[in-house]
């Protein structure tokens, strides 16, 4: 096979088929990595698959646009769906199997269970997307139990999600190692996101200011300046190029996500803000 040829990989639609494939690998003594996604794959997702492939013999990429983690006014119906392209991208990055169940397979009639994580799920996204993390935690716990991977890979792009998943896996003794992967960015600093496709050309040109503002605030607090002043300046800069008032810009403990006033331990600076109709999130580490 020429080196640029994309291997053809299988798509499992049912938990039974997923378990059969993973069972065969287990019998052969192979290790398994899981990369959960909602599809519309980009180079960020492919980096997760490559990371997984570097440490696991076989990689499963799941595609499921999870209705339970979208609010009633959110973009569930409009969320980009492009399975054939996703399967090709997953294969090109080294996945061995795509798991793409439909809603009835994940939530059959009579489904009434919800996984609700406290601690890091409180505040930030939860304030603006009530129920989002319950939906996410429910589907991620199902995926982990359905697949039974050795490791599961999540992007730091969704930093609060990553901390919620870590907490959940610890609390529920789910036997899996959670691996966080640094955010993949465009050359101009914009974090890759499936939702960037919603941006107009003009908005796309303004969008990298978000990452620049985060870096400026982080440098300010590292230099000992007052956090609230730095954030206020950042907000002005965002408004100038067309962003709305942010849902939040917050410096938080890197693990618990408890809010911080000053940089006295390892922290994360997190933001969510709308640019037109598109809600962008980003975050960076801030180390004293
Ligand atoms: P999504 O399908 O966009 O919800 O994301 C699936 C996984 O890919 C999540 O673990 C995300 O954090 C991760 N991800 C999304 N965008 C990026 C990015 N730019 N860099 C790294 N990981 C990402």
mmCIF file of C-alpha atoms and ligand atoms in Angstrom:
data_model
loop_
_atom_site.group_PDB
_atom_site.id
_atom_site.type_symbol
_atom_site.label_atom_id
_atom_site.label_comp_id
_atom_site.label_asym_id
_atom_site.label_seq_id
_atom_site.Cartn_x
_atom_site.Cartn_y
_atom_site.Cartn_z
ATOM 1 C CA UNK A 1 0.000 0.000 0.000
ATOM 2 C CA UNK A 2 1.434 3.459 -0.826
ATOM 3 C CA UNK A 3 2.217 5.444 2.324
ATOM 4 C CA UNK A 4 -0.443 8.092 1.574
ATOM 5 C CA UNK A 5 -3.252 5.582 1.028
ATOM 6 C CA UNK A 6 -5.967 5.701 3.692
ATOM 7 C CA UNK A 7 -6.703 2.281 5.178
ATOM 8 C CA UNK A 8 -10.337 1.166 5.142
ATOM 9 C CA UNK A 9 -11.658 0.717 8.654
ATOM 10 C CA UNK A 10 -14.836 -0.749 10.079
ATOM 11 C CA UNK A 11 -17.729 1.215 11.555
ATOM 12 C CA UNK A 12 -19.534 -0.405 14.487
ATOM 13 C CA UNK A 13 -23.116 0.789 15.051
ATOM 14 C CA UNK A 14 -24.025 -1.325 18.067
ATOM 15 C CA UNK A 15 -22.496 -1.960 21.474
ATOM 16 C CA UNK A 16 -22.519 -5.669 20.602
ATOM 17 C CA UNK A 17 -20.338 -5.119 17.516
ATOM 18 C CA UNK A 18 -18.001 -2.767 19.413
ATOM 19 C CA UNK A 19 -17.544 -5.340 22.176
ATOM 20 C CA UNK A 20 -16.952 -8.135 19.654
ATOM 21 C CA UNK A 21 -14.127 -6.161 18.002
ATOM 22 C CA UNK A 22 -12.537 -5.118 21.292
ATOM 23 C CA UNK A 23 -12.945 -8.687 22.593
ATOM 24 C CA UNK A 24 -10.927 -10.054 19.656
ATOM 25 C CA UNK A 25 -8.129 -7.553 20.350
ATOM 26 C CA UNK A 26 -8.149 -8.449 24.031
ATOM 27 C CA UNK A 27 -7.834 -12.154 23.173
ATOM 28 C CA UNK A 28 -4.766 -11.267 21.102
ATOM 29 C CA UNK A 29 -3.290 -9.403 24.098
ATOM 30 C CA UNK A 30 -3.586 -5.948 22.497
ATOM 31 C CA UNK A 31 -4.159 -2.670 24.372
ATOM 32 C CA UNK A 32 -7.030 -0.361 23.430
ATOM 33 C CA UNK A 33 -7.402 3.439 23.403
ATOM 34 C CA UNK A 34 -10.699 5.348 23.064
ATOM 35 C CA UNK A 35 -11.133 8.835 21.584
ATOM 36 C CA UNK A 36 -14.695 10.079 22.183
ATOM 37 C CA UNK A 37 -15.895 12.779 19.738
ATOM 38 C CA UNK A 38 -19.032 14.315 18.289
ATOM 39 C CA UNK A 39 -17.616 14.016 14.764
ATOM 40 C CA UNK A 40 -16.871 16.893 12.346
ATOM 41 C CA UNK A 41 -13.287 15.815 12.788
ATOM 42 C CA UNK A 42 -10.392 18.245 12.395
ATOM 43 C CA UNK A 43 -6.658 18.130 13.049
ATOM 44 C CA UNK A 44 -7.265 18.450 16.822
ATOM 45 C CA UNK A 45 -9.239 15.218 16.900
ATOM 46 C CA UNK A 46 -6.633 13.572 14.687
ATOM 47 C CA UNK A 47 -3.924 14.569 17.166
ATOM 48 C CA UNK A 48 -5.899 12.749 19.879
ATOM 49 C CA UNK A 49 -5.995 9.640 17.683
ATOM 50 C CA UNK A 50 -2.251 9.867 16.983
ATOM 51 C CA UNK A 51 -1.513 10.262 20.702
ATOM 52 C CA UNK A 52 -3.685 7.245 21.389
ATOM 53 C CA UNK A 53 -1.987 5.232 18.658
ATOM 54 C CA UNK A 54 1.431 6.092 20.123
ATOM 55 C CA UNK A 55 0.542 4.320 23.382
ATOM 56 C CA UNK A 56 -2.161 1.779 22.459
ATOM 57 C CA UNK A 57 -2.178 -1.077 19.931
ATOM 58 C CA UNK A 58 -5.714 -0.340 18.702
ATOM 59 C CA UNK A 59 -7.667 2.921 18.747
ATOM 60 C CA UNK A 60 -11.445 3.284 18.708
ATOM 61 C CA UNK A 61 -12.830 6.700 17.761
ATOM 62 C CA UNK A 62 -16.453 7.213 18.733
ATOM 63 C CA UNK A 63 -18.759 9.628 16.927
ATOM 64 C CA UNK A 64 -21.952 10.521 18.725
ATOM 65 C CA UNK A 65 -23.659 13.908 18.709
ATOM 66 C CA UNK A 66 -25.066 13.527 22.199
ATOM 67 C CA UNK A 67 -28.493 15.186 22.485
ATOM 68 C CA UNK A 68 -28.277 15.167 26.285
ATOM 69 C CA UNK A 69 -25.384 17.613 26.426
ATOM 70 C CA UNK A 70 -27.083 20.276 24.291
ATOM 71 C CA UNK A 71 -29.488 22.793 25.832
ATOM 72 C CA UNK A 72 -32.871 23.420 24.149
ATOM 73 C CA UNK A 73 -31.598 26.652 22.534
ATOM 74 C CA UNK A 74 -28.265 25.148 21.420
ATOM 75 C CA UNK A 75 -27.037 23.863 18.052
ATOM 76 C CA UNK A 76 -27.874 20.115 18.288
ATOM 77 C CA UNK A 77 -29.825 20.040 14.996
ATOM 78 C CA UNK A 78 -27.302 22.274 13.186
ATOM 79 C CA UNK A 79 -24.181 20.537 14.537
ATOM 80 C CA UNK A 80 -22.110 19.445 11.500
ATOM 81 C CA UNK A 81 -22.560 15.782 10.564
ATOM 82 C CA UNK A 82 -20.166 14.345 7.959
ATOM 83 C CA UNK A 83 -19.591 10.711 8.789
ATOM 84 C CA UNK A 84 -17.892 9.496 5.604
ATOM 85 C CA UNK A 85 -15.250 12.216 5.852
ATOM 86 C CA UNK A 86 -14.868 11.575 9.588
ATOM 87 C CA UNK A 87 -14.256 7.857 9.048
ATOM 88 C CA UNK A 88 -11.566 8.669 6.455
ATOM 89 C CA UNK A 89 -9.908 11.161 8.818
ATOM 90 C CA UNK A 90 -10.039 8.743 11.748
ATOM 91 C CA UNK A 91 -8.457 6.050 9.574
ATOM 92 C CA UNK A 92 -5.776 8.406 8.266
ATOM 93 C CA UNK A 93 -4.793 9.263 11.846
ATOM 94 C CA UNK A 94 -4.504 5.579 12.777
ATOM 95 C CA UNK A 95 -7.847 4.547 14.292
ATOM 96 C CA UNK A 96 -8.741 0.874 13.829
ATOM 97 C CA UNK A 97 -12.493 1.239 14.357
ATOM 98 C CA UNK A 98 -15.147 3.954 14.405
ATOM 99 C CA UNK A 99 -18.016 3.470 16.828
ATOM 100 C CA UNK A 100 -21.006 5.463 15.562
ATOM 101 C CA UNK A 101 -24.167 4.441 17.407
ATOM 102 C CA UNK A 102 -27.515 6.157 16.796
ATOM 103 C CA UNK A 103 -29.522 7.832 19.555
ATOM 104 C CA UNK A 104 -31.741 4.754 20.091
ATOM 105 C CA UNK A 105 -28.660 2.565 20.617
ATOM 106 C CA UNK A 106 -27.274 4.923 23.268
ATOM 107 C CA UNK A 107 -30.579 5.820 24.900
ATOM 108 C CA UNK A 108 -33.044 2.983 24.332
ATOM 109 C CA UNK A 109 -36.667 3.356 25.412
ATOM 110 C CA UNK A 110 -36.921 3.463 29.174
ATOM 111 C CA UNK A 111 -33.475 5.000 29.717
ATOM 112 C CA UNK A 112 -33.645 7.011 32.968
ATOM 113 C CA UNK A 113 -30.098 7.149 34.355
ATOM 114 C CA UNK A 114 -27.961 10.259 34.635
ATOM 115 C CA UNK A 115 -24.396 10.677 35.892
ATOM 116 C CA UNK A 116 -23.946 13.932 37.766
ATOM 117 C CA UNK A 117 -20.480 15.027 38.899
ATOM 118 C CA UNK A 118 -20.047 17.796 41.483
ATOM 119 C CA UNK A 119 -16.799 19.697 42.146
ATOM 120 C CA UNK A 120 -15.139 20.745 38.890
ATOM 121 C CA UNK A 121 -18.424 20.622 36.968
ATOM 122 C CA UNK A 122 -19.747 23.566 38.986
ATOM 123 C CA UNK A 123 -19.511 27.137 37.678
ATOM 124 C CA UNK A 124 -17.975 28.249 34.321
ATOM 125 C CA UNK A 125 -19.728 26.227 31.569
ATOM 126 C CA UNK A 126 -22.423 24.930 33.953
ATOM 127 C CA UNK A 127 -23.613 28.442 34.708
ATOM 128 C CA UNK A 128 -24.274 29.047 31.012
ATOM 129 C CA UNK A 129 -25.104 25.514 29.872
ATOM 130 C CA UNK A 130 -27.216 23.975 32.647
ATOM 131 C CA UNK A 131 -27.290 20.171 32.398
ATOM 132 C CA UNK A 132 -24.410 20.069 29.895
ATOM 133 C CA UNK A 133 -22.000 18.167 32.136
ATOM 134 C CA UNK A 134 -24.660 15.694 33.304
ATOM 135 C CA UNK A 135 -25.274 14.837 29.639
ATOM 136 C CA UNK A 136 -21.555 14.653 28.909
ATOM 137 C CA UNK A 137 -20.740 12.562 32.003
ATOM 138 C CA UNK A 138 -23.613 10.182 31.255
ATOM 139 C CA UNK A 139 -22.483 9.532 27.690
ATOM 140 C CA UNK A 140 -18.752 9.357 28.530
ATOM 141 C CA UNK A 141 -19.372 6.853 31.337
ATOM 142 C CA UNK A 142 -21.454 4.771 28.898
ATOM 143 C CA UNK A 143 -18.737 4.905 26.224
ATOM 144 C CA UNK A 144 -16.075 3.877 28.748
ATOM 145 C CA UNK A 145 -18.213 0.927 29.915
ATOM 146 C CA UNK A 146 -19.178 -0.074 26.365
ATOM 147 C CA UNK A 147 -15.611 -0.050 25.054
ATOM 148 C CA UNK A 148 -13.568 -0.862 28.160
ATOM 149 C CA UNK A 149 -10.380 0.866 26.920
ATOM 150 C CA UNK A 150 -7.052 0.943 28.746
ATOM 151 C CA UNK A 151 -6.811 4.679 28.092
ATOM 152 C CA UNK A 152 -9.197 7.388 26.921
ATOM 153 C CA UNK A 153 -8.010 10.640 25.342
ATOM 154 C CA UNK A 154 -9.567 14.078 25.840
ATOM 155 C CA UNK A 155 -8.481 17.510 24.609
ATOM 156 C CA UNK A 156 -7.439 20.293 26.956
ATOM 157 C CA UNK A 157 -9.484 22.497 24.606
ATOM 158 C CA UNK A 158 -12.468 21.453 26.755
ATOM 159 C CA UNK A 159 -10.528 21.801 29.985
ATOM 160 C CA UNK A 160 -13.475 21.748 32.385
ATOM 161 C CA UNK A 161 -14.786 18.622 30.649
ATOM 162 C CA UNK A 162 -11.386 16.967 31.076
ATOM 163 C CA UNK A 163 -11.344 17.708 34.820
ATOM 164 C CA UNK A 164 -14.940 16.492 35.216
ATOM 165 C CA UNK A 165 -14.084 13.237 33.421
ATOM 166 C CA UNK A 166 -10.984 12.724 35.593
ATOM 167 C CA UNK A 167 -13.049 13.265 38.749
ATOM 168 C CA UNK A 168 -15.838 10.962 37.559
ATOM 169 C CA UNK A 169 -13.441 8.138 36.673
ATOM 170 C CA UNK A 170 -11.763 8.423 40.101
ATOM 171 C CA UNK A 171 -15.062 8.620 41.974
ATOM 172 C CA UNK A 172 -16.667 5.676 40.142
ATOM 173 C CA UNK A 173 -13.490 3.511 40.043
ATOM 174 C CA UNK A 174 -13.788 3.168 36.269
ATOM 175 C CA UNK A 175 -10.646 1.211 35.318
ATOM 176 C CA UNK A 176 -9.246 3.518 32.645
ATOM 177 C CA UNK A 177 -6.405 6.025 32.438
ATOM 178 C CA UNK A 178 -7.582 9.474 31.298
ATOM 179 C CA UNK A 179 -5.029 11.235 29.087
ATOM 180 C CA UNK A 180 -5.273 15.006 28.478
ATOM 181 C CA UNK A 181 -3.914 16.283 25.145
ATOM 182 C CA UNK A 182 -2.796 19.928 24.682
ATOM 183 C CA UNK A 183 -4.975 22.150 22.490
ATOM 184 C CA UNK A 184 -4.171 22.115 18.765
ATOM 185 C CA UNK A 185 -4.264 25.642 17.282
ATOM 186 C CA UNK A 186 -4.264 27.299 13.892
ATOM 187 C CA UNK A 187 -1.075 29.164 12.980
ATOM 188 C CA UNK A 188 -2.709 32.412 14.179
ATOM 189 C CA UNK A 189 -3.489 30.915 17.599
ATOM 190 C CA UNK A 190 -7.209 30.139 17.199
ATOM 191 C CA UNK A 191 -8.010 26.824 18.896
ATOM 192 C CA UNK A 192 -9.331 24.305 16.362
ATOM 193 C CA UNK A 193 -13.033 23.638 16.878
ATOM 194 C CA UNK A 194 -15.816 22.097 14.808
ATOM 195 C CA UNK A 195 -17.800 25.271 15.571
ATOM 196 C CA UNK A 196 -15.189 27.498 13.826
ATOM 197 C CA UNK A 197 -17.005 26.467 10.630
ATOM 198 C CA UNK A 198 -19.878 28.738 11.718
ATOM 199 C CA UNK A 199 -17.663 31.873 11.583
ATOM 200 C CA UNK A 200 -17.944 34.372 8.700
ATOM 201 C CA UNK A 201 -14.692 35.510 7.029
ATOM 202 C CA UNK A 202 -14.749 38.694 9.086
ATOM 203 C CA UNK A 203 -15.366 36.840 12.343
ATOM 204 C CA UNK A 204 -12.657 34.312 11.489
ATOM 205 C CA UNK A 205 -10.208 37.213 11.101
ATOM 206 C CA UNK A 206 -11.160 38.559 14.563
ATOM 207 C CA UNK A 207 -11.255 35.172 16.340
ATOM 208 C CA UNK A 208 -7.479 34.818 17.087
ATOM 209 C CA UNK A 209 -7.720 37.873 19.364
ATOM 210 C CA UNK A 210 -9.271 35.533 21.934
ATOM 211 C CA UNK A 211 -6.079 33.499 22.410
ATOM 212 C CA UNK A 212 -4.004 36.706 22.407
ATOM 213 C CA UNK A 213 -6.160 38.204 25.150
ATOM 214 C CA UNK A 214 -5.738 35.056 27.260
ATOM 215 C CA UNK A 215 -1.957 35.236 26.871
ATOM 216 C CA UNK A 216 -1.918 38.947 27.776
ATOM 217 C CA UNK A 217 -3.954 38.362 30.958
ATOM 218 C CA UNK A 218 -1.707 35.431 31.929
ATOM 219 C CA UNK A 219 1.421 37.524 31.426
ATOM 220 C CA UNK A 220 -0.127 40.372 33.440
ATOM 221 C CA UNK A 221 -0.935 38.234 36.483
ATOM 222 C CA UNK A 222 2.435 36.503 36.251
ATOM 223 C CA UNK A 223 4.058 39.949 36.376
ATOM 224 C CA UNK A 224 2.103 40.617 39.594
ATOM 225 C CA UNK A 225 -0.589 42.915 38.178
ATOM 226 C CA UNK A 226 -4.172 42.850 39.486
ATOM 227 C CA UNK A 227 -6.229 40.044 37.894
ATOM 228 C CA UNK A 228 -9.494 42.011 37.670
ATOM 229 C CA UNK A 229 -7.712 44.908 35.888
ATOM 230 C CA UNK A 230 -6.111 42.544 33.404
ATOM 231 C CA UNK A 231 -9.449 40.871 32.689
ATOM 232 C CA UNK A 232 -11.193 44.253 32.255
ATOM 233 C CA UNK A 233 -8.572 45.289 29.679
ATOM 234 C CA UNK A 234 -8.969 41.966 27.896
ATOM 235 C CA UNK A 235 -12.741 42.408 27.696
ATOM 236 C CA UNK A 236 -12.318 45.860 26.121
ATOM 237 C CA UNK A 237 -9.987 44.371 23.526
ATOM 238 C CA UNK A 238 -12.475 41.604 22.714
ATOM 239 C CA UNK A 239 -15.409 44.021 22.422
ATOM 240 C CA UNK A 240 -13.371 46.229 20.074
ATOM 241 C CA UNK A 241 -13.045 43.442 17.486
ATOM 242 C CA UNK A 242 -16.690 42.355 17.704
ATOM 243 C CA UNK A 243 -16.951 39.803 20.529
ATOM 244 C CA UNK A 244 -19.896 39.994 22.971
ATOM 245 C CA UNK A 245 -19.334 40.434 26.696
ATOM 246 C CA UNK A 246 -17.763 37.101 27.771
ATOM 247 C CA UNK A 247 -19.867 34.495 29.594
ATOM 248 C CA UNK A 248 -16.790 34.231 31.813
ATOM 249 C CA UNK A 249 -13.071 34.882 31.935
ATOM 250 C CA UNK A 250 -11.757 33.214 35.088
ATOM 251 C CA UNK A 251 -8.522 32.139 36.711
ATOM 252 C CA UNK A 252 -9.148 28.785 38.390
ATOM 253 C CA UNK A 253 -7.272 26.091 40.270
ATOM 254 C CA UNK A 254 -5.851 23.780 37.592
ATOM 255 C CA UNK A 255 -7.426 20.660 39.136
ATOM 256 C CA UNK A 256 -10.519 21.621 41.153
ATOM 257 C CA UNK A 257 -11.368 24.679 38.999
ATOM 258 C CA UNK A 258 -12.118 26.645 42.176
ATOM 259 C CA UNK A 259 -11.912 30.382 41.351
ATOM 260 C CA UNK A 260 -8.632 32.141 42.265
ATOM 261 C CA UNK A 261 -8.016 35.839 42.986
ATOM 262 C CA UNK A 262 -4.240 35.737 42.622
ATOM 263 C CA UNK A 263 -1.696 33.381 41.132
ATOM 264 C CA UNK A 264 -0.537 31.411 44.188
ATOM 265 C CA UNK A 265 -0.588 27.922 42.611
ATOM 266 C CA UNK A 266 -0.916 26.155 39.267
ATOM 267 C CA UNK A 267 -3.908 27.673 37.519
ATOM 268 C CA UNK A 268 -5.919 27.661 34.315
ATOM 269 C CA UNK A 269 -7.301 30.760 32.662
ATOM 270 C CA UNK A 270 -10.613 29.904 30.972
ATOM 271 C CA UNK A 271 -12.916 31.883 28.715
ATOM 272 C CA UNK A 272 -16.238 31.483 26.910
ATOM 273 C CA UNK A 273 -17.516 34.234 24.643
ATOM 274 C CA UNK A 274 -19.772 34.680 21.649
ATOM 275 C CA UNK A 275 -18.579 36.057 18.339
ATOM 276 C CA UNK A 276 -21.807 36.675 16.456
ATOM 277 C CA UNK A 277 -23.870 33.508 16.900
ATOM 278 C CA UNK A 278 -20.841 31.294 17.567
ATOM 279 C CA UNK A 279 -19.802 30.538 21.136
ATOM 280 C CA UNK A 280 -16.046 30.038 21.428
ATOM 281 C CA UNK A 281 -14.227 28.557 24.422
ATOM 282 C CA UNK A 282 -10.501 28.506 25.113
ATOM 283 C CA UNK A 283 -8.092 28.161 28.024
ATOM 284 C CA UNK A 284 -4.371 28.223 28.805
ATOM 285 C CA UNK A 285 -2.217 27.069 31.720
ATOM 286 C CA UNK A 286 -0.885 29.767 34.068
ATOM 287 C CA UNK A 287 1.938 28.658 36.308
ATOM 288 C CA UNK A 288 3.330 31.015 39.014
HETATM 289 P P1 LIG B 1 -15.691 17.398 20.179
HETATM 290 O O1 LIG B 1 -16.094 16.348 19.228
HETATM 291 O O2 LIG B 1 -15.329 18.686 19.506
HETATM 292 O O3 LIG B 1 -16.618 17.561 21.321
HETATM 293 O O4 LIG B 1 -14.311 16.954 20.800
HETATM 294 C C1 LIG B 1 -13.911 15.626 20.955
HETATM 295 C C2 LIG B 1 -12.599 15.633 21.672
HETATM 296 O O5 LIG B 1 -11.632 16.354 20.905
HETATM 297 C C3 LIG B 1 -12.661 16.325 23.040
HETATM 298 O O6 LIG B 1 -11.856 15.609 23.962
HETATM 299 C C4 LIG B 1 -12.097 17.682 22.738
HETATM 300 O O7 LIG B 1 -11.522 18.310 23.861
HETATM 301 C C5 LIG B 1 -11.043 17.334 21.708
HETATM 302 N N1 LIG B 1 -10.678 18.522 20.929
HETATM 303 C C6 LIG B 1 -11.515 19.358 20.259
HETATM 304 N N2 LIG B 1 -10.830 20.371 19.703
HETATM 305 C C7 LIG B 1 -9.530 20.190 20.056
HETATM 306 C C8 LIG B 1 -8.315 20.917 19.813
HETATM 307 N N3 LIG B 1 -8.304 22.044 19.119
HETATM 308 N N4 LIG B 1 -7.165 20.415 20.331
HETATM 309 C C9 LIG B 1 -7.166 19.274 21.059
HETATM 310 N N5 LIG B 1 -8.274 18.549 21.320
HETATM 311 C C10 LIG B 1 -9.437 19.001 20.831
#
